[in-house]
Amino acid sequence: RMESLPEAVLIRILASIPAVDLVLVCRLVCCQWKNLVDGAALWILKCQQEGLTGAESQENAENWQNFYFLSKKRKNLIKNPCGEEDLQHWGEVENGGDGWKIEELPGDFGKEFPSEEVHKYFVTSYEWCRKAQVIDLRAEGYWEELMDTTQPKVVIKDWYAGRSDAGCLYELCVKLLSENEDVLAEYKSETIAIPQDNDADWTEISHTFSNYGPGVRFVRFEHGGQDTLFWKGWYGVRVTNSSVTVEP
């Protein structure tokens, strides 16, 4: 009989069951199973079995169940981050000068990207070019109680570069929004100026939102720039590999 099994054995049996079934089915079987599913030991074991613990894990994680689900769900929520689909998924597009353009790496007077998986980038023109994405966290599977109570980290990253023969400007602005799109938290970079005759290296910019309070339902990511020489064409800042991730 299952109820006669030592708790350590029962935990090992439960750890072989898919996580969603544990929460939606097994937790309802009896008080003992509910306590095990709500406890840390079962989820620590599942994290270990699936390689989710290690350098990135938190040994004192307050809620290992949330840690498990967040680790399993972790992905880049920005769609088309590298221009493989032209400007698809990017809204509120401002096409100053000759507008946005997608080019193949490394591009004229440019350098290869640090990751071989990135093949294209967006490039701006001689007047301000901006583009944005709004991420619906509930549609991506991050439920309200999780965002309000656990408040997992929201990690923002972007990469930018100039071409070595032209100066340019770059800006990044990310907002955490409520149901009514009120701004609950905001990160805005300074206007970053890259001089002419620069080394064309790719630079990563990042920010982590934490302890941002309840009510976050959307993330609005916006970036852009222009060249500083006002040359016709596409001599402005280059951007690629943008990312927004929700992490334990």
PDB file of N, CA and C in Angstrom, residues 146-244:
ATOM      1  N   LEU A 146       2.076  34.143  -9.368  1.00  0.00           N
ATOM      2  CA  LEU A 146       3.531  34.029  -9.469  1.00  0.00           C
ATOM      3  C   LEU A 146       4.174  35.412  -9.565  1.00  0.00           C
ATOM      4  N   MET A 147       3.646  36.251 -10.455  1.00  0.00           N
ATOM      5  CA  MET A 147       4.228  37.573 -10.646  1.00  0.00           C
ATOM      6  C   MET A 147       4.017  38.460  -9.426  1.00  0.00           C
ATOM      7  N   ASP A 148       2.889  38.299  -8.733  1.00  0.00           N
ATOM      8  CA  ASP A 148       2.585  39.176  -7.599  1.00  0.00           C
ATOM      9  C   ASP A 148       3.287  38.753  -6.320  1.00  0.00           C
ATOM     10  N   THR A 149       3.417  37.446  -6.103  1.00  0.00           N
ATOM     11  CA  THR A 149       3.951  36.940  -4.839  1.00  0.00           C
ATOM     12  C   THR A 149       5.438  36.606  -4.931  1.00  0.00           C
ATOM     13  N   THR A 150       5.788  35.760  -5.899  1.00  0.00           N
ATOM     14  CA  THR A 150       7.195  35.365  -6.056  1.00  0.00           C
ATOM     15  C   THR A 150       8.030  36.499  -6.638  1.00  0.00           C
ATOM     16  N   GLN A 151       7.427  37.258  -7.545  1.00  0.00           N
ATOM     17  CA  GLN A 151       8.134  38.341  -8.234  1.00  0.00           C
ATOM     18  C   GLN A 151       9.485  37.867  -8.783  1.00  0.00           C
ATOM     19  N   PRO A 152       9.448  36.909  -9.728  1.00  0.00           N
ATOM     20  CA  PRO A 152      10.707  36.419 -10.290  1.00  0.00           C
ATOM     21  C   PRO A 152      11.463  37.529 -11.004  1.00  0.00           C
ATOM     22  N   LYS A 153      12.752  37.326 -11.145  1.00  0.00           N
ATOM     23  CA  LYS A 153      13.577  38.324 -11.820  1.00  0.00           C
ATOM     24  C   LYS A 153      13.166  38.441 -13.296  1.00  0.00           C
ATOM     25  N   VAL A 154      13.138  39.657 -13.785  1.00  0.00           N
ATOM     26  CA  VAL A 154      12.931  39.914 -15.214  1.00  0.00           C
ATOM     27  C   VAL A 154      14.245  40.479 -15.735  1.00  0.00           C
ATOM     28  N   VAL A 155      14.920  39.693 -16.561  1.00  0.00           N
ATOM     29  CA  VAL A 155      16.271  40.037 -17.013  1.00  0.00           C
ATOM     30  C   VAL A 155      16.221  40.537 -18.452  1.00  0.00           C
ATOM     31  N   ILE A 156      16.754  41.721 -18.669  1.00  0.00           N
ATOM     32  CA  ILE A 156      16.769  42.380 -19.976  1.00  0.00           C
ATOM     33  C   ILE A 156      18.195  42.414 -20.512  1.00  0.00           C
ATOM     34  N   LYS A 157      18.352  42.035 -21.790  1.00  0.00           N
ATOM     35  CA  LYS A 157      19.672  42.139 -22.417  1.00  0.00           C
ATOM     36  C   LYS A 157      19.517  42.641 -23.855  1.00  0.00           C
ATOM     37  N   ASP A 158      20.512  43.370 -24.304  1.00  0.00           N
ATOM     38  CA  ASP A 158      20.538  43.841 -25.683  1.00  0.00           C
ATOM     39  C   ASP A 158      21.994  43.982 -26.101  1.00  0.00           C
ATOM     40  N   TRP A 159      22.226  43.917 -27.396  1.00  0.00           N
ATOM     41  CA  TRP A 159      23.569  44.079 -27.940  1.00  0.00           C
ATOM     42  C   TRP A 159      23.557  45.190 -28.982  1.00  0.00           C
ATOM     43  N   TYR A 160      24.583  46.023 -28.951  1.00  0.00           N
ATOM     44  CA  TYR A 160      24.672  47.122 -29.912  1.00  0.00           C
ATOM     45  C   TYR A 160      26.119  47.290 -30.375  1.00  0.00           C
ATOM     46  N   ALA A 161      26.264  47.898 -31.553  1.00  0.00           N
ATOM     47  CA  ALA A 161      27.598  48.173 -32.107  1.00  0.00           C
ATOM     48  C   ALA A 161      27.470  49.277 -33.146  1.00  0.00           C
ATOM     49  N   GLY A 162      28.565  49.986 -33.366  1.00  0.00           N
ATOM     50  CA  GLY A 162      28.641  50.927 -34.471  1.00  0.00           C
ATOM     51  C   GLY A 162      29.470  50.325 -35.585  1.00  0.00           C
ATOM     52  N   ARG A 163      29.493  50.992 -36.721  1.00  0.00           N
ATOM     53  CA  ARG A 163      30.455  50.612 -37.755  1.00  0.00           C
ATOM     54  C   ARG A 163      31.664  51.519 -37.570  1.00  0.00           C
ATOM     55  N   SER A 164      32.835  51.020 -37.936  1.00  0.00           N
ATOM     56  CA  SER A 164      34.075  51.702 -37.543  1.00  0.00           C
ATOM     57  C   SER A 164      34.289  53.031 -38.255  1.00  0.00           C
ATOM     58  N   ASP A 165      33.548  53.304 -39.324  1.00  0.00           N
ATOM     59  CA  ASP A 165      33.765  54.547 -40.069  1.00  0.00           C
ATOM     60  C   ASP A 165      32.736  55.624 -39.761  1.00  0.00           C
ATOM     61  N   ALA A 166      31.828  55.384 -38.770  1.00  0.00           N
ATOM     62  CA  ALA A 166      30.782  56.368 -38.492  1.00  0.00           C
ATOM     63  C   ALA A 166      30.428  56.362 -37.005  1.00  0.00           C
ATOM     64  N   GLY A 167      30.120  57.533 -36.473  1.00  0.00           N
ATOM     65  CA  GLY A 167      29.652  57.620 -35.100  1.00  0.00           C
ATOM     66  C   GLY A 167      28.144  57.406 -35.028  1.00  0.00           C
ATOM     67  N   CYS A 168      27.643  57.017 -33.841  1.00  0.00           N
ATOM     68  CA  CYS A 168      26.211  56.756 -33.717  1.00  0.00           C
ATOM     69  C   CYS A 168      25.767  56.881 -32.264  1.00  0.00           C
ATOM     70  N   LEU A 169      24.444  56.889 -32.060  1.00  0.00           N
ATOM     71  CA  LEU A 169      23.826  56.948 -30.746  1.00  0.00           C
ATOM     72  C   LEU A 169      22.955  55.720 -30.534  1.00  0.00           C
ATOM     73  N   TYR A 170      22.817  55.310 -29.267  1.00  0.00           N
ATOM     74  CA  TYR A 170      21.994  54.144 -28.920  1.00  0.00           C
ATOM     75  C   TYR A 170      21.243  54.415 -27.630  1.00  0.00           C
ATOM     76  N   GLU A 171      19.988  53.937 -27.543  1.00  0.00           N
ATOM     77  CA  GLU A 171      19.195  54.021 -26.325  1.00  0.00           C
ATOM     78  C   GLU A 171      18.387  52.741 -26.132  1.00  0.00           C
ATOM     79  N   LEU A 172      18.164  52.396 -24.859  1.00  0.00           N
ATOM     80  CA  LEU A 172      17.317  51.259 -24.482  1.00  0.00           C
ATOM     81  C   LEU A 172      16.382  51.721 -23.377  1.00  0.00           C
ATOM     82  N   CYS A 173      15.100  51.367 -23.492  1.00  0.00           N
ATOM     83  CA  CYS A 173      14.120  51.701 -22.453  1.00  0.00           C
ATOM     84  C   CYS A 173      13.189  50.504 -22.274  1.00  0.00           C
ATOM     85  N   VAL A 174      13.099  49.984 -21.051  1.00  0.00           N
ATOM     86  CA  VAL A 174      12.245  48.835 -20.752  1.00  0.00           C
ATOM     87  C   VAL A 174      11.344  49.187 -19.576  1.00  0.00           C
ATOM     88  N   LYS A 175      10.047  48.878 -19.712  1.00  0.00           N
ATOM     89  CA  LYS A 175       9.081  49.189 -18.672  1.00  0.00           C
ATOM     90  C   LYS A 175       8.305  47.939 -18.273  1.00  0.00           C
ATOM     91  N   LEU A 176       8.049  47.802 -16.981  1.00  0.00           N
ATOM     92  CA  LEU A 176       7.140  46.783 -16.476  1.00  0.00           C
ATOM     93  C   LEU A 176       5.789  47.454 -16.283  1.00  0.00           C
ATOM     94  N   LEU A 177       4.753  46.876 -16.901  1.00  0.00           N
ATOM     95  CA  LEU A 177       3.451  47.522 -16.955  1.00  0.00           C
ATOM     96  C   LEU A 177       2.387  46.714 -16.228  1.00  0.00           C
ATOM     97  N   SER A 178       1.379  47.422 -15.720  1.00  0.00           N
ATOM     98  CA  SER A 178       0.246  46.791 -15.053  1.00  0.00           C
ATOM     99  C   SER A 178      -0.795  46.358 -16.076  1.00  0.00           C
ATOM    100  N   GLU A 179      -1.890  45.807 -15.578  1.00  0.00           N
ATOM    101  CA  GLU A 179      -3.013  45.417 -16.432  1.00  0.00           C
ATOM    102  C   GLU A 179      -3.473  46.579 -17.306  1.00  0.00           C
ATOM    103  N   ASN A 180      -3.495  47.792 -16.719  1.00  0.00           N
ATOM    104  CA  ASN A 180      -3.921  48.986 -17.452  1.00  0.00           C
ATOM    105  C   ASN A 180      -2.763  49.716 -18.114  1.00  0.00           C
ATOM    106  N   GLU A 181      -1.609  49.053 -18.159  1.00  0.00           N
ATOM    107  CA  GLU A 181      -0.394  49.574 -18.780  1.00  0.00           C
ATOM    108  C   GLU A 181       0.158  50.805 -18.065  1.00  0.00           C
ATOM    109  N   ASP A 182      -0.090  50.874 -16.745  1.00  0.00           N
ATOM    110  CA  ASP A 182       0.605  51.860 -15.930  1.00  0.00           C
ATOM    111  C   ASP A 182       2.044  51.380 -15.720  1.00  0.00           C
ATOM    112  N   VAL A 183       2.997  52.299 -15.643  1.00  0.00           N
ATOM    113  CA  VAL A 183       4.401  51.946 -15.467  1.00  0.00           C
ATOM    114  C   VAL A 183       4.669  51.662 -13.990  1.00  0.00           C
ATOM    115  N   LEU A 184       5.048  50.407 -13.673  1.00  0.00           N
ATOM    116  CA  LEU A 184       5.352  50.008 -12.303  1.00  0.00           C
ATOM    117  C   LEU A 184       6.852  50.021 -12.019  1.00  0.00           C
ATOM    118  N   ALA A 185       7.653  49.847 -13.042  1.00  0.00           N
ATOM    119  CA  ALA A 185       9.115  49.914 -12.914  1.00  0.00           C
ATOM    120  C   ALA A 185       9.675  50.232 -14.292  1.00  0.00           C
ATOM    121  N   GLU A 186      10.810  50.902 -14.319  1.00  0.00           N
ATOM    122  CA  GLU A 186      11.375  51.326 -15.606  1.00  0.00           C
ATOM    123  C   GLU A 186      12.895  51.337 -15.542  1.00  0.00           C
ATOM    124  N   TYR A 187      13.506  50.904 -16.629  1.00  0.00           N
ATOM    125  CA  TYR A 187      14.953  51.063 -16.804  1.00  0.00           C
ATOM    126  C   TYR A 187      15.169  51.815 -18.111  1.00  0.00           C
ATOM    127  N   LYS A 188      15.930  52.878 -18.052  1.00  0.00           N
ATOM    128  CA  LYS A 188      16.258  53.634 -19.255  1.00  0.00           C
ATOM    129  C   LYS A 188      17.749  53.908 -19.261  1.00  0.00           C
ATOM    130  N   SER A 189      18.407  53.465 -20.292  1.00  0.00           N
ATOM    131  CA  SER A 189      19.846  53.711 -20.401  1.00  0.00           C
ATOM    132  C   SER A 189      20.086  55.190 -20.683  1.00  0.00           C
ATOM    133  N   GLU A 190      21.296  55.606 -20.471  1.00  0.00           N
ATOM    134  CA  GLU A 190      21.680  56.916 -20.973  1.00  0.00           C
ATOM    135  C   GLU A 190      21.756  56.840 -22.494  1.00  0.00           C
ATOM    136  N   THR A 191      21.821  57.985 -23.132  1.00  0.00           N
ATOM    137  CA  THR A 191      22.067  57.974 -24.574  1.00  0.00           C
ATOM    138  C   THR A 191      23.553  57.683 -24.782  1.00  0.00           C
ATOM    139  N   ILE A 192      23.839  56.510 -25.316  1.00  0.00           N
ATOM    140  CA  ILE A 192      25.218  56.054 -25.465  1.00  0.00           C
ATOM    141  C   ILE A 192      25.760  56.530 -26.814  1.00  0.00           C
ATOM    142  N   ALA A 193      26.849  57.274 -26.772  1.00  0.00           N
ATOM    143  CA  ALA A 193      27.456  57.810 -27.991  1.00  0.00           C
ATOM    144  C   ALA A 193      28.689  56.988 -28.358  1.00  0.00           C
ATOM    145  N   ILE A 194      28.697  56.479 -29.582  1.00  0.00           N
ATOM    146  CA  ILE A 194      29.859  55.744 -30.111  1.00  0.00           C
ATOM    147  C   ILE A 194      30.554  56.658 -31.113  1.00  0.00           C
ATOM    148  N   PRO A 195      31.827  56.975 -30.914  1.00  0.00           N
ATOM    149  CA  PRO A 195      32.504  57.940 -31.786  1.00  0.00           C
ATOM    150  C   PRO A 195      32.842  57.346 -33.156  1.00  0.00           C
ATOM    151  N   GLN A 196      33.083  58.245 -34.096  1.00  0.00           N
ATOM    152  CA  GLN A 196      33.597  57.805 -35.392  1.00  0.00           C
ATOM    153  C   GLN A 196      34.978  57.195 -35.179  1.00  0.00           C
ATOM    154  N   ASP A 197      35.375  56.301 -36.065  1.00  0.00           N
ATOM    155  CA  ASP A 197      36.658  55.592 -35.945  1.00  0.00           C
ATOM    156  C   ASP A 197      36.695  54.737 -34.677  1.00  0.00           C
ATOM    157  N   ASN A 198      35.548  54.109 -34.346  1.00  0.00           N
ATOM    158  CA  ASN A 198      35.496  53.195 -33.208  1.00  0.00           C
ATOM    159  C   ASN A 198      35.934  51.801 -33.643  1.00  0.00           C
ATOM    160  N   ASP A 199      36.009  50.855 -32.700  1.00  0.00           N
ATOM    161  CA  ASP A 199      36.518  49.519 -33.020  1.00  0.00           C
ATOM    162  C   ASP A 199      35.439  48.575 -33.524  1.00  0.00           C
ATOM    163  N   ALA A 200      34.178  49.021 -33.576  1.00  0.00           N
ATOM    164  CA  ALA A 200      33.048  48.235 -34.104  1.00  0.00           C
ATOM    165  C   ALA A 200      32.746  46.976 -33.292  1.00  0.00           C
ATOM    166  N   ASP A 201      33.249  46.910 -32.058  1.00  0.00           N
ATOM    167  CA  ASP A 201      32.966  45.744 -31.221  1.00  0.00           C
ATOM    168  C   ASP A 201      31.509  45.745 -30.766  1.00  0.00           C
ATOM    169  N   TRP A 202      30.963  44.547 -30.590  1.00  0.00           N
ATOM    170  CA  TRP A 202      29.619  44.397 -30.057  1.00  0.00           C
ATOM    171  C   TRP A 202      29.662  44.511 -28.535  1.00  0.00           C
ATOM    172  N   THR A 203      28.718  45.269 -27.961  1.00  0.00           N
ATOM    173  CA  THR A 203      28.656  45.496 -26.524  1.00  0.00           C
ATOM    174  C   THR A 203      27.300  45.049 -25.997  1.00  0.00           C
ATOM    175  N   GLU A 204      27.309  44.327 -24.885  1.00  0.00           N
ATOM    176  CA  GLU A 204      26.058  43.893 -24.262  1.00  0.00           C
ATOM    177  C   GLU A 204      25.661  44.894 -23.173  1.00  0.00           C
ATOM    178  N   ILE A 205      24.381  45.215 -23.123  1.00  0.00           N
ATOM    179  CA  ILE A 205      23.813  46.016 -22.048  1.00  0.00           C
ATOM    180  C   ILE A 205      22.738  45.178 -21.374  1.00  0.00           C
ATOM    181  N   SER A 206      22.652  45.231 -20.049  1.00  0.00           N
ATOM    182  CA  SER A 206      21.687  44.381 -19.349  1.00  0.00           C
ATOM    183  C   SER A 206      21.154  45.080 -18.107  1.00  0.00           C
ATOM    184  N   HIS A 207      19.990  44.631 -17.678  1.00  0.00           N
ATOM    185  CA  HIS A 207      19.382  45.124 -16.442  1.00  0.00           C
ATOM    186  C   HIS A 207      18.488  44.027 -15.884  1.00  0.00           C
ATOM    187  N   THR A 208      18.447  43.900 -14.556  1.00  0.00           N
ATOM    188  CA  THR A 208      17.596  42.918 -13.888  1.00  0.00           C
ATOM    189  C   THR A 208      16.590  43.631 -12.994  1.00  0.00           C
ATOM    190  N   PHE A 209      15.296  43.394 -13.258  1.00  0.00           N
ATOM    191  CA  PHE A 209      14.243  43.900 -12.394  1.00  0.00           C
ATOM    192  C   PHE A 209      13.983  42.874 -11.292  1.00  0.00           C
ATOM    193  N   SER A 210      13.914  43.315 -10.041  1.00  0.00           N
ATOM    194  CA  SER A 210      13.551  42.443  -8.926  1.00  0.00           C
ATOM    195  C   SER A 210      12.845  43.285  -7.866  1.00  0.00           C
ATOM    196  N   ASN A 211      12.067  42.622  -7.008  1.00  0.00           N
ATOM    197  CA  ASN A 211      11.332  43.324  -5.946  1.00  0.00           C
ATOM    198  C   ASN A 211      10.556  44.509  -6.509  1.00  0.00           C
ATOM    199  N   TYR A 212       9.864  44.284  -7.614  1.00  0.00           N
ATOM    200  CA  TYR A 212       9.177  45.364  -8.314  1.00  0.00           C
ATOM    201  C   TYR A 212       7.732  45.552  -7.859  1.00  0.00           C
ATOM    202  N   GLY A 213       7.270  44.712  -6.928  1.00  0.00           N
ATOM    203  CA  GLY A 213       5.920  44.866  -6.409  1.00  0.00           C
ATOM    204  C   GLY A 213       4.894  44.113  -7.236  1.00  0.00           C
ATOM    205  N   PRO A 214       3.679  43.967  -6.705  1.00  0.00           N
ATOM    206  CA  PRO A 214       2.635  43.212  -7.406  1.00  0.00           C
ATOM    207  C   PRO A 214       2.037  43.996  -8.573  1.00  0.00           C
ATOM    208  N   GLY A 215       1.401  43.261  -9.475  1.00  0.00           N
ATOM    209  CA  GLY A 215       0.639  43.890 -10.545  1.00  0.00           C
ATOM    210  C   GLY A 215       1.262  43.869 -11.922  1.00  0.00           C
ATOM    211  N   VAL A 216       2.488  43.376 -12.056  1.00  0.00           N
ATOM    212  CA  VAL A 216       3.151  43.390 -13.366  1.00  0.00           C
ATOM    213  C   VAL A 216       2.499  42.350 -14.286  1.00  0.00           C
ATOM    214  N   ARG A 217       2.065  42.794 -15.459  1.00  0.00           N
ATOM    215  CA  ARG A 217       1.415  41.904 -16.427  1.00  0.00           C
ATOM    216  C   ARG A 217       2.066  41.971 -17.814  1.00  0.00           C
ATOM    217  N   PHE A 218       2.787  43.059 -18.100  1.00  0.00           N
ATOM    218  CA  PHE A 218       3.407  43.234 -19.413  1.00  0.00           C
ATOM    219  C   PHE A 218       4.830  43.772 -19.254  1.00  0.00           C
ATOM    220  N   VAL A 219       5.654  43.479 -20.252  1.00  0.00           N
ATOM    221  CA  VAL A 219       6.990  44.080 -20.358  1.00  0.00           C
ATOM    222  C   VAL A 219       7.058  44.790 -21.708  1.00  0.00           C
ATOM    223  N   ARG A 220       7.407  46.055 -21.677  1.00  0.00           N
ATOM    224  CA  ARG A 220       7.569  46.817 -22.927  1.00  0.00           C
ATOM    225  C   ARG A 220       9.049  47.093 -23.145  1.00  0.00           C
ATOM    226  N   PHE A 221       9.580  46.561 -24.245  1.00  0.00           N
ATOM    227  CA  PHE A 221      11.009  46.667 -24.597  1.00  0.00           C
ATOM    228  C   PHE A 221      11.126  47.588 -25.812  1.00  0.00           C
ATOM    229  N   GLU A 222      11.924  48.634 -25.687  1.00  0.00           N
ATOM    230  CA  GLU A 222      12.129  49.563 -26.812  1.00  0.00           C
ATOM    231  C   GLU A 222      13.597  49.922 -26.921  1.00  0.00           C
ATOM    232  N   HIS A 223      14.106  49.934 -28.134  1.00  0.00           N
ATOM    233  CA  HIS A 223      15.478  50.391 -28.356  1.00  0.00           C
ATOM    234  C   HIS A 223      15.564  51.106 -29.696  1.00  0.00           C
ATOM    235  N   GLY A 224      16.686  51.792 -29.901  1.00  0.00           N
ATOM    236  CA  GLY A 224      16.860  52.488 -31.166  1.00  0.00           C
ATOM    237  C   GLY A 224      18.106  53.345 -31.168  1.00  0.00           C
ATOM    238  N   GLY A 225      18.239  54.128 -32.234  1.00  0.00           N
ATOM    239  CA  GLY A 225      19.398  54.994 -32.363  1.00  0.00           C
ATOM    240  C   GLY A 225      19.452  55.660 -33.721  1.00  0.00           C
ATOM    241  N   GLN A 226      20.603  56.226 -34.025  1.00  0.00           N
ATOM    242  CA  GLN A 226      20.833  56.897 -35.300  1.00  0.00           C
ATOM    243  C   GLN A 226      22.330  57.099 -35.481  1.00  0.00           C
ATOM    244  N   ASP A 227      22.729  57.557 -36.675  1.00  0.00           N
ATOM    245  CA  ASP A 227      24.139  57.930 -36.821  1.00  0.00           C
ATOM    246  C   ASP A 227      24.296  59.392 -36.417  1.00  0.00           C
ATOM    247  N   THR A 228      25.511  59.828 -36.220  1.00  0.00           N
ATOM    248  CA  THR A 228      25.765  61.212 -35.799  1.00  0.00           C
ATOM    249  C   THR A 228      26.358  62.065 -36.914  1.00  0.00           C
ATOM    250  N   LEU A 229      26.511  61.470 -38.077  1.00  0.00           N
ATOM    251  CA  LEU A 229      27.082  62.213 -39.209  1.00  0.00           C
ATOM    252  C   LEU A 229      26.013  62.610 -40.218  1.00  0.00           C
ATOM    253  N   PHE A 230      24.793  62.062 -40.028  1.00  0.00           N
ATOM    254  CA  PHE A 230      23.667  62.361 -40.906  1.00  0.00           C
ATOM    255  C   PHE A 230      23.958  62.002 -42.361  1.00  0.00           C
ATOM    256  N   TRP A 231      24.612  60.839 -42.528  1.00  0.00           N
ATOM    257  CA  TRP A 231      24.868  60.333 -43.877  1.00  0.00           C
ATOM    258  C   TRP A 231      23.652  59.560 -44.364  1.00  0.00           C
ATOM    259  N   LYS A 232      23.258  59.774 -45.598  1.00  0.00           N
ATOM    260  CA  LYS A 232      22.135  59.037 -46.157  1.00  0.00           C
ATOM    261  C   LYS A 232      22.483  57.554 -46.215  1.00  0.00           C
ATOM    262  N   GLY A 233      21.509  56.723 -45.866  1.00  0.00           N
ATOM    263  CA  GLY A 233      21.753  55.276 -45.843  1.00  0.00           C
ATOM    264  C   GLY A 233      21.677  54.742 -44.428  1.00  0.00           C
ATOM    265  N   TRP A 234      22.515  53.753 -44.125  1.00  0.00           N
ATOM    266  CA  TRP A 234      22.405  53.036 -42.854  1.00  0.00           C
ATOM    267  C   TRP A 234      23.775  52.994 -42.159  1.00  0.00           C
ATOM    268  N   TYR A 235      24.110  54.094 -41.534  1.00  0.00           N
ATOM    269  CA  TYR A 235      25.382  54.240 -40.838  1.00  0.00           C
ATOM    270  C   TYR A 235      25.192  54.352 -39.324  1.00  0.00           C
ATOM    271  N   GLY A 236      23.968  54.166 -38.854  1.00  0.00           N
ATOM    272  CA  GLY A 236      23.667  54.306 -37.442  1.00  0.00           C
ATOM    273  C   GLY A 236      23.983  53.059 -36.641  1.00  0.00           C
ATOM    274  N   VAL A 237      23.533  53.052 -35.388  1.00  0.00           N
ATOM    275  CA  VAL A 237      23.826  51.945 -34.491  1.00  0.00           C
ATOM    276  C   VAL A 237      23.183  50.651 -35.001  1.00  0.00           C
ATOM    277  N   ARG A 238      23.847  49.550 -34.710  1.00  0.00           N
ATOM    278  CA  ARG A 238      23.369  48.217 -35.060  1.00  0.00           C
ATOM    279  C   ARG A 238      22.946  47.503 -33.776  1.00  0.00           C
ATOM    280  N   VAL A 239      21.802  46.805 -33.816  1.00  0.00           N
ATOM    281  CA  VAL A 239      21.309  46.091 -32.626  1.00  0.00           C
ATOM    282  C   VAL A 239      20.891  44.680 -33.019  1.00  0.00           C
ATOM    283  N   THR A 240      21.076  43.742 -32.084  1.00  0.00           N
ATOM    284  CA  THR A 240      20.671  42.358 -32.346  1.00  0.00           C
ATOM    285  C   THR A 240      20.642  41.566 -31.036  1.00  0.00           C
ATOM    286  N   ASN A 241      20.097  40.355 -31.120  1.00  0.00           N
ATOM    287  CA  ASN A 241      20.100  39.398 -30.001  1.00  0.00           C
ATOM    288  C   ASN A 241      19.483  39.976 -28.726  1.00  0.00           C
ATOM    289  N   SER A 242      18.431  40.764 -28.884  1.00  0.00           N
ATOM    290  CA  SER A 242      17.715  41.310 -27.726  1.00  0.00           C
ATOM    291  C   SER A 242      17.020  40.172 -26.974  1.00  0.00           C
ATOM    292  N   SER A 243      16.889  40.311 -25.655  1.00  0.00           N
ATOM    293  CA  SER A 243      16.227  39.255 -24.905  1.00  0.00           C
ATOM    294  C   SER A 243      15.547  39.784 -23.653  1.00  0.00           C
ATOM    295  N   VAL A 244      14.427  39.152 -23.315  1.00  0.00           N
ATOM    296  CA  VAL A 244      13.733  39.343 -22.050  1.00  0.00           C
ATOM    297  C   VAL A 244      13.459  37.945 -21.509  1.00  0.00           C
TER     298      VAL A 244
END
